[in-house]
Short mmCIF file of C-alpha atoms in Angstrom, two decimals:
data_model
loop_
_atom_site.label_atom_id
_atom_site.label_comp_id
_atom_site.label_asym_id
_atom_site.label_seq_id
_atom_site.Cartn_x
_atom_site.Cartn_y
_atom_site.Cartn_z
CA MET I 1 26.36 -12.61 -2.41
CA PRO I 2 29.42 -14.92 -2.11
CA SER I 3 30.64 -13.96 -5.56
CA HIS I 4 31.17 -10.37 -4.39
CA ARG I 5 33.22 -11.27 -1.34
CA SER I 6 36.93 -10.59 -1.51
CA THR I 7 39.15 -13.57 -2.16
CA PRO I 8 41.21 -14.61 0.88
CA GLY I 9 44.83 -13.56 0.52
CA TYR I 10 48.04 -15.45 1.11
CA ARG I 11 48.60 -13.60 4.40
CA SER I 12 45.47 -15.16 5.87
CA LEU I 13 46.98 -18.63 5.47
CA PHE I 14 49.65 -17.89 8.06
CA ARG I 15 46.95 -17.31 10.66
CA VAL I 16 45.83 -20.92 10.27
CA PRO I 17 47.39 -23.11 13.01
CA GLU I 18 50.20 -25.39 11.80
CA PHE I 19 50.33 -23.87 8.31
CA THR I 20 53.49 -21.85 9.01
CA PRO I 21 55.70 -24.73 10.28
CA LEU I 22 54.51 -26.99 7.48
CA PHE I 23 55.32 -24.24 4.98
CA LEU I 24 58.75 -23.46 6.47
CA GLY I 25 59.68 -27.14 6.71
CA ALA I 26 58.80 -27.66 3.06
CA ALA I 27 60.78 -24.55 2.07
CA VAL I 28 63.94 -25.81 3.75
CA GLN I 29 63.47 -29.27 2.21
CA THR I 30 63.11 -27.75 -1.25
CA ALA I 31 66.30 -25.75 -0.77
CA ALA I 32 68.05 -28.96 0.29
CA GLN I 33 66.75 -30.80 -2.79
CA THR I 34 67.93 -28.11 -5.20
CA VAL I 35 71.39 -27.68 -3.70
CA GLY I 36 71.85 -31.43 -3.30
CA GLY I 37 70.42 -32.34 -6.71
CA LEU I 38 72.61 -29.88 -8.61
CA ALA I 39 75.67 -31.01 -6.66
CA LEU I 40 74.94 -34.67 -7.34
CA GLY I 41 74.28 -34.12 -11.06
CA THR I 42 77.51 -32.13 -11.35
CA LEU I 43 79.47 -34.76 -9.42
CA VAL I 44 78.26 -37.55 -11.70
CA TYR I 45 78.76 -35.55 -14.91
CA ARG I 46 82.32 -34.61 -13.93
CA ALA I 47 83.07 -38.24 -13.15
CA THR I 48 81.46 -39.85 -16.20
CA GLY I 49 80.84 -37.17 -18.86
CA SER I 50 77.49 -38.90 -19.49
CA PRO I 51 74.29 -36.83 -20.01
CA LEU I 52 72.24 -39.96 -19.22
CA LEU I 53 73.90 -40.68 -15.87
CA SER I 54 73.84 -37.01 -14.92
CA ALA I 55 70.12 -36.75 -15.68
CA VAL I 56 69.29 -40.00 -13.90
CA SER I 57 71.33 -39.04 -10.84
CA MET I 58 69.24 -35.87 -10.43
CA PHE I 59 65.83 -37.24 -11.39
CA GLY I 60 66.29 -41.01 -11.20
CA PRO I 61 65.09 -41.23 -7.57
CA SER I 62 61.71 -40.23 -8.94
CA LEU I 63 61.57 -43.60 -10.72
CA ALA I 64 61.31 -45.25 -7.30
CA GLN I 65 58.17 -43.21 -6.68
CA MET I 66 56.36 -45.78 -8.80
CA LEU I 67 57.21 -48.53 -6.34
CA GLY I 68 56.36 -46.29 -3.42
CA ALA I 69 52.95 -45.53 -4.92
CA THR I 70 52.38 -49.27 -5.30
CA PHE I 71 53.44 -50.48 -1.87
CA LEU I 72 53.68 -47.62 0.65
CA LEU I 73 51.11 -44.96 -0.21
CA SER I 74 48.38 -46.21 2.13
CA GLY I 75 50.57 -44.81 4.92
CA ALA I 76 49.81 -41.26 3.72
CA ASP I 77 46.47 -41.35 5.56
CA ARG I 78 47.25 -44.07 8.11
CA LEU I 79 50.38 -42.67 9.84
CA PRO I 80 50.61 -39.79 12.34
CA PRO I 81 51.57 -36.84 10.10
CA ARG I 82 54.15 -35.15 12.33
CA THR I 83 56.09 -38.31 13.12
CA ALA I 84 56.09 -39.43 9.50
CA LEU I 85 57.20 -36.08 8.08
CA VAL I 86 60.07 -35.81 10.57
CA ALA I 87 61.16 -39.37 9.74
CA VAL I 88 61.17 -38.55 6.01
CA SER I 89 63.41 -35.50 6.55
CA LEU I 90 65.84 -37.47 8.71
CA THR I 91 66.03 -40.23 6.13
CA PHE I 92 66.90 -37.73 3.40
CA ALA I 93 69.52 -36.13 5.65
CA ALA I 94 71.20 -39.50 6.16
CA GLY I 95 70.98 -40.47 2.49
CA THR I 96 72.36 -37.15 1.25
CA ALA I 97 75.25 -37.29 3.72
CA ALA I 98 76.04 -40.81 2.50
CA GLN I 99 76.29 -39.53 -1.11
CA ALA I 100 79.09 -37.21 0.03
CA LEU I 101 81.33 -40.05 1.20
CA PRO I 102 84.77 -39.74 -0.47
CA GLY I 103 85.58 -42.39 -3.05
CA LEU I 104 81.98 -43.59 -3.41
CA ALA I 105 81.62 -45.16 -6.85
CA THR I 106 78.89 -44.01 -9.23
CA GLY I 107 77.09 -47.34 -8.92
CA ALA I 108 77.13 -47.09 -5.16
CA LEU I 109 75.74 -43.55 -5.42
CA PHE I 110 72.67 -44.88 -7.19
CA THR I 111 72.12 -47.56 -4.55
CA VAL I 112 71.89 -44.73 -2.02
CA VAL I 113 69.84 -42.36 -4.18
CA LEU I 114 67.10 -44.61 -5.53
CA PRO I 115 65.65 -45.81 -2.17
CA LEU I 116 65.09 -42.17 -1.27
CA GLY I 117 62.42 -42.09 -3.98
CA LEU I 118 60.44 -44.70 -2.05
CA VAL I 119 60.47 -42.49 1.01
CA ALA I 120 59.61 -39.38 -1.03
CA SER I 121 56.48 -41.04 -2.45
CA LEU I 122 55.12 -41.40 1.07
CA GLY I 123 56.28 -37.96 2.20
CA GLY I 124 54.42 -36.15 -0.59
CA GLY I 125 51.12 -37.80 0.27
CA ILE I 126 51.50 -37.04 3.96
CA ARG I 127 52.41 -33.38 3.39
CA TRP I 128 49.64 -32.59 0.91
CA GLY I 129 47.06 -34.59 2.82
CA LEU I 130 47.94 -32.62 5.95
CA LEU I 131 47.71 -29.35 4.00
CA ASN I 132 44.26 -30.34 2.75
CA GLU I 133 43.27 -31.20 6.33
CA ILE I 134 44.59 -27.92 7.76
CA LEU I 135 42.98 -25.69 5.12
CA ALA I 136 40.03 -27.80 3.92
CA LYS I 137 39.17 -28.15 0.26
CA ASP I 138 38.02 -24.58 -0.28
CA GLY I 139 41.45 -23.29 0.77
CA TYR I 140 43.62 -26.00 -0.72
CA LEU I 141 44.29 -24.34 -4.08
CA LEU I 142 45.35 -21.05 -2.49
CA GLY I 143 47.60 -22.92 -0.04
CA ARG I 144 49.09 -25.17 -2.70
CA SER I 145 49.66 -22.11 -4.89
CA LEU I 146 51.66 -20.51 -2.08
CA PHE I 147 53.64 -23.74 -1.60
CA ASN I 148 54.40 -23.83 -5.31
CA MET I 149 55.49 -20.19 -5.24
CA MET I 150 57.71 -20.96 -2.29
CA SER I 151 59.12 -23.93 -4.18
CA GLY I 152 59.90 -21.67 -7.13
CA LEU I 153 61.65 -19.10 -4.94
CA ALA I 154 63.52 -21.80 -3.02
CA GLN I 155 64.64 -23.35 -6.29
CA ILE I 156 65.74 -19.99 -7.67
CA THR I 157 67.73 -19.37 -4.51
CA GLY I 158 68.93 -22.95 -4.20
CA TYR I 159 70.10 -23.34 -7.79
CA ALA I 160 71.68 -19.89 -7.89
CA THR I 161 73.40 -20.52 -4.56
CA GLY I 162 74.29 -24.07 -5.52
CA GLY I 163 75.81 -22.92 -8.80
CA ALA I 164 77.87 -20.30 -6.97
CA LEU I 165 78.95 -22.76 -4.29
CA LEU I 166 80.06 -25.29 -6.90
CA THR I 167 82.54 -22.74 -8.22
CA ALA I 168 84.09 -22.40 -4.77
CA LEU I 169 83.43 -25.76 -3.11
CA SER I 170 83.41 -29.38 -4.16
CA PRO I 171 80.11 -31.14 -4.99
CA ARG I 172 80.58 -33.30 -1.88
CA ALA I 173 80.75 -30.21 0.35
CA CYS I 174 77.50 -29.00 -1.21
CA LEU I 175 75.91 -32.38 -0.51
CA LEU I 176 76.84 -32.04 3.16
CA LEU I 177 75.21 -28.61 3.20
CA ALA I 178 72.05 -30.16 1.76
CA ALA I 179 72.09 -32.84 4.49
CA ALA I 180 72.29 -30.09 7.13
CA LEU I 181 69.27 -28.39 5.56
CA TYR I 182 67.27 -31.63 5.78
CA LEU I 183 68.13 -31.84 9.48
CA THR I 184 66.91 -28.26 9.92
CA ALA I 185 63.62 -29.14 8.22
CA ALA I 186 63.14 -32.08 10.55
CA LEU I 187 63.64 -29.81 13.57
CA VAL I 188 61.16 -27.21 12.26
CA LEU I 189 58.50 -29.86 11.65
CA ARG I 190 59.02 -31.57 15.03
CA LEU I 191 58.77 -28.34 17.02
CA GLY I 192 56.10 -26.59 14.95
CA LEU I 193 53.50 -29.22 14.12
CA GLY I 194 51.03 -30.55 16.64
CA ARG I 195 50.26 -34.19 17.27
CA ARG I 196 47.44 -35.31 15.00
CA PRO I 197 45.90 -38.75 14.61
CA PRO I 198 45.96 -40.47 11.21
CA ARG I 199 43.13 -39.46 8.88
CA ALA I 200 42.14 -43.06 8.19
CA THR I 201 41.98 -46.21 10.26
CA GLY I 202 43.81 -49.45 9.60
CA ARG I 203 47.44 -50.37 9.17
CA PRO I 204 49.44 -49.29 6.13
CA SER I 205 49.98 -52.21 3.80
CA PRO I 206 50.54 -52.98 0.13
CA ALA I 207 47.03 -54.48 -0.05
CA ALA I 208 45.44 -51.30 1.31
CA THR I 209 47.53 -49.26 -1.14
CA TRP I 210 46.42 -51.37 -4.09
CA ARG I 211 42.73 -51.20 -3.11
CA THR I 212 42.75 -47.43 -2.79
CA ASN I 213 44.76 -46.97 -5.98
CA ALA I 214 42.19 -49.09 -7.81
CA LEU I 215 39.34 -47.06 -6.34
CA LEU I 216 40.94 -43.75 -7.34
CA TRP I 217 41.73 -45.06 -10.82
CA SER I 218 38.23 -46.49 -11.38
CA ALA I 219 36.56 -43.23 -12.45
CA ARG I 220 37.38 -42.00 -15.96
CA PRO I 221 37.43 -38.27 -15.04
CA ARG I 222 39.98 -38.96 -12.31
CA ARG I 223 42.08 -41.12 -14.64
CA LEU I 224 42.28 -38.34 -17.22
CA THR I 225 43.08 -35.81 -14.50
CA TYR I 226 45.94 -37.95 -13.23
CA LEU I 227 47.30 -38.48 -16.73
CA GLY I 228 47.14 -34.73 -17.35
CA LEU I 229 49.07 -34.13 -14.14
CA TRP I 230 51.71 -36.74 -14.91
CA LEU I 231 52.51 -36.94 -18.62
CA PRO I 232 52.95 -33.44 -20.15
CA ASN I 233 54.65 -32.23 -16.98
CA GLY I 234 56.96 -35.24 -16.77
CA LEU I 235 58.07 -34.99 -20.39
CA VAL I 236 59.05 -31.34 -19.94
CA VAL I 237 60.99 -32.18 -16.79
CA GLY I 238 62.88 -34.59 -19.06
CA CYS I 239 63.96 -31.47 -20.96
CA GLU I 240 65.06 -29.87 -17.68
CA SER I 241 67.12 -32.91 -16.77
CA LEU I 242 69.44 -32.09 -19.68
CA TYR I 243 70.39 -28.59 -18.48
CA VAL I 244 73.69 -29.82 -17.06
CA SER I 245 74.76 -31.41 -20.35
CA TYR I 246 73.23 -28.58 -22.45
CA ALA I 247 75.18 -25.86 -20.63
CA PRO I 248 77.56 -27.37 -18.05
CA ASP I 249 78.74 -23.98 -16.80
CA ALA I 250 75.29 -22.36 -16.71
CA ALA I 251 72.98 -25.16 -15.58
CA GLY I 252 72.27 -23.37 -12.31
CA THR I 253 71.12 -20.31 -14.27
CA LEU I 254 68.73 -22.36 -16.39
CA PHE I 255 67.29 -24.14 -13.36
CA ALA I 256 66.82 -20.78 -11.60
CA CYS I 257 65.05 -19.34 -14.67
CA ALA I 258 62.75 -22.37 -14.81
CA ALA I 259 61.89 -21.85 -11.16
CA LEU I 260 61.22 -18.15 -11.81
CA GLY I 261 58.77 -19.01 -14.58
CA MET I 262 57.05 -21.57 -12.38
CA PHE I 263 56.73 -18.93 -9.65
CA ALA I 264 55.10 -16.49 -12.09
CA GLY I 265 52.66 -19.15 -13.28
CA ASP I 266 51.64 -20.11 -9.76
CA VAL I 267 51.07 -16.49 -8.73
CA THR I 268 48.96 -15.88 -11.82
CA VAL I 269 46.82 -19.00 -11.53
CA GLY I 270 46.55 -19.14 -7.76
CA ARG I 271 45.89 -15.47 -7.01
CA LEU I 272 45.10 -13.41 -10.09
CA ILE I 273 42.88 -15.60 -12.30
CA PRO I 274 39.17 -15.70 -11.29
CA ALA I 275 37.87 -19.10 -10.22
CA ALA I 276 35.37 -19.19 -13.09
CA VAL I 277 38.16 -18.81 -15.64
CA ARG I 278 40.73 -21.23 -14.16
CA PRO I 279 39.28 -24.52 -15.52
CA ARG I 280 39.66 -23.25 -19.09
CA LEU I 281 43.38 -22.52 -18.67
CA ALA I 282 44.72 -26.04 -18.13
CA THR I 283 45.21 -26.89 -21.81
CA PRO I 284 46.72 -23.53 -22.92
CA LEU I 285 49.16 -23.69 -20.01
CA LEU I 286 50.20 -27.25 -20.87
CA LEU I 287 50.86 -26.19 -24.46
CA LEU I 288 52.92 -23.24 -23.22
CA LEU I 289 54.87 -25.60 -20.99
CA ALA I 290 56.32 -27.50 -23.95
CA ALA I 291 56.31 -25.17 -26.96
CA PRO I 292 59.35 -22.95 -26.11
CA TYR I 293 61.57 -26.03 -25.86
CA LEU I 294 61.15 -26.52 -29.60
CA LEU I 295 63.38 -23.47 -30.05
CA LEU I 296 66.10 -25.04 -27.93
CA GLY I 297 66.55 -27.68 -30.62
CA ALA I 298 68.69 -25.14 -32.48
CA HIS I 299 70.90 -24.80 -29.37
CA PRO I 300 70.64 -21.01 -28.98
CA PRO I 301 73.06 -19.26 -26.62
CA VAL I 302 72.38 -19.37 -22.89
CA PRO I 303 70.59 -15.96 -22.65
CA VAL I 304 68.07 -17.00 -25.32
CA ALA I 305 67.68 -20.44 -23.74
CA ALA I 306 67.08 -18.80 -20.36
CA VAL I 307 64.22 -16.74 -21.79
CA CYS I 308 62.67 -19.83 -23.41
CA VAL I 309 62.94 -21.80 -20.18
CA THR I 310 61.38 -18.99 -18.14
CA VAL I 311 58.41 -18.57 -20.48
CA ALA I 312 57.83 -22.32 -20.72
CA SER I 313 57.80 -22.83 -16.97
CA VAL I 314 54.86 -20.46 -16.54
CA GLY I 315 52.90 -23.42 -17.90
CA PHE I 316 53.51 -25.41 -14.72
CA GLY I 317 50.59 -23.38 -13.32
CA ALA I 318 48.35 -25.90 -15.08
CA SER I 319 48.93 -28.33 -12.21
CA LEU I 320 47.04 -26.06 -9.80
CA VAL I 321 43.96 -26.17 -12.02
CA GLN I 322 44.24 -29.93 -12.36
CA GLN I 323 44.77 -30.48 -8.62
CA GLU I 324 41.66 -28.43 -7.84
CA ARG I 325 39.69 -30.71 -10.14
CA LEU I 326 41.22 -33.81 -8.58
CA MET I 327 40.14 -32.70 -5.10
CA SER I 328 36.60 -32.07 -6.34
CA LEU I 329 36.51 -35.69 -7.54
CA THR I 330 37.97 -37.27 -4.38
CA PRO I 331 36.38 -38.16 -1.00
CA ASP I 332 37.88 -36.33 1.98
CA GLU I 333 39.22 -39.40 3.77
CA LEU I 334 41.30 -40.31 0.70
CA ALA I 335 42.75 -36.83 0.13
CA GLY I 336 46.25 -37.73 1.32
CA HIS I 337 46.38 -40.91 -0.74
CA ALA I 338 44.96 -39.17 -3.82
CA LEU I 339 47.45 -36.30 -3.60
CA GLY I 340 50.26 -38.73 -2.82
CA LEU I 341 49.36 -40.74 -5.93
CA HIS I 342 49.44 -37.52 -7.94
CA SER I 343 52.84 -36.55 -6.49
CA ALA I 344 54.34 -40.04 -6.79
CA GLY I 345 53.05 -40.60 -10.32
CA MET I 346 54.23 -37.17 -11.45
CA LEU I 347 57.70 -37.68 -10.02
CA ALA I 348 57.88 -41.22 -11.38
CA LEU I 349 57.08 -39.97 -14.87
CA GLN I 350 59.65 -37.23 -14.40
CA GLY I 351 62.24 -39.89 -13.62
CA VAL I 352 61.22 -41.98 -16.63
CA SER I 353 61.34 -38.88 -18.81
CA ALA I 354 64.78 -37.95 -17.48
CA ALA I 355 66.04 -41.42 -18.41
CA LEU I 356 64.44 -41.19 -21.87
CA ALA I 357 65.80 -37.69 -22.45
CA GLY I 358 69.25 -38.72 -21.31
CA SER I 359 69.21 -41.78 -23.57
CA LEU I 360 68.09 -39.66 -26.52
CA ALA I 361 70.80 -37.10 -25.80
CA GLN I 362 73.37 -39.88 -25.97
CA LEU I 363 72.23 -40.60 -29.55
CA VAL I 364 71.76 -37.04 -30.81
CA THR I 365 72.51 -33.90 -28.76
CA PRO I 366 70.99 -32.54 -25.53
CA ALA I 367 69.42 -29.66 -27.51
CA ARG I 368 67.73 -31.94 -30.04
CA ALA I 369 66.64 -34.29 -27.27
CA MET I 370 64.90 -31.37 -25.53
CA ALA I 371 63.02 -30.52 -28.71
CA GLY I 372 62.00 -34.14 -29.20
CA MET I 373 60.62 -34.43 -25.66
CA ALA I 374 58.68 -31.20 -26.19
CA VAL I 375 57.06 -32.58 -29.35
CA VAL I 376 55.89 -35.67 -27.45
CA SER I 377 54.52 -33.50 -24.62
CA LEU I 378 52.48 -31.43 -27.08
CA ALA I 379 51.11 -34.59 -28.72
CA VAL I 380 50.11 -36.07 -25.35
CA THR I 381 48.31 -32.88 -24.35
CA GLY I 382 46.35 -32.96 -27.60
CA SER I 383 45.38 -36.59 -27.05
CA LEU I 384 44.19 -35.92 -23.50
CA VAL I 385 42.08 -32.98 -24.67
CA THR I 386 40.41 -35.21 -27.25
CA ALA I 387 39.77 -37.94 -24.67
CA GLY I 388 38.42 -35.40 -22.18
CA ARG I 389 35.73 -34.25 -24.58
CA ARG I 390 34.29 -37.78 -24.52
CA SER I 391 34.45 -37.99 -20.70
CA PRO I 392 31.53 -37.31 -18.32
CA ALA I 393 31.53 -33.82 -16.84
CA ALA I 394 31.97 -35.01 -13.26
CA ALA I 395 32.09 -38.05 -11.03
CA VAL I 396 30.64 -38.57 -7.58
CA PRO I 397 33.44 -39.16 -5.03
CA GLU I 398 33.31 -42.72 -3.73
CA ARG I 399 34.05 -43.65 -0.16
CA SER I 400 36.57 -46.37 0.55
CA SER I 401 35.42 -49.55 2.23
CA ARG I 402 37.38 -50.59 5.28
#
């Protein structure tokens, strides 16, 4: 019987053609994002002393994901994956190098940073759509779990390395290192991925993006799944955006601990929890994601804060459960767009939450702002659970009309 067959392991994924270069390219990009993001947040905080500007500099590009999801996302299934992913990496290399220009004013920094969010909204859809195509739906959760674990390890390494580098080098030198990593990712993707046709026909356009967004949003179960992926997660990332102002000399440690907790959550959900149990874990994990930040409202010392952050970040494993449900509710030819909408919406809400958390920290303290964002996250999770109980159990995936 199928239920008695052994579950495929992570090692089997690397025998799938094209999985390895896609995985390695994403790993290098994540390292670039962590090193570059910490350097940029530190650069802005040293220049302005503002928790708001520091938070927005690190997570503000995510705000542009909202525009990308509105105008560009149809390209996730309508562009050749290899060419598009390489172009995204090269664009980030150029933008990150531009941030390192000496004498660049803070306002000019944001004019460089924010457009990168538009590009990132498209890149997420292309990457996850390609992963779904390479592995098929029955292997997507295991593959995405491994990507999330890699992201956690790359963030641990990137933030720890970035924090160490910032004690010896200037933030601008670290930004140049991040640009070099983006170039490396582009090379890995260009040499390792094969040429594949787009998954869908037609030209990318805002109209096509709007039509598909409306189709994906039309079913109540999908709407609730998207909101569950975006809101509680985004509000907690607002807490994370205040690490630099909470502990300026130990922000890298806190980011690394958060990544460690995320890694543990992804391993547990993706590999250790039986498939029959996973759907019941989404809500408990979302509650765990926010609750430890309530303790940070008292501004405990860094070691205690690091433990709270690590435990909380285990809750990010909820996204794997929610993504598995999203794929079960989505037609195959819209997988890239659907996953891109998830990624873009999540990052957009993270950017909004970073701005809200930074604004709140300006009025109170970073510690109290973290606790306040955690309270809102817990309330949103409760509201979504209540709404989900009134929702149909499933929806039939619709096919797009072209």
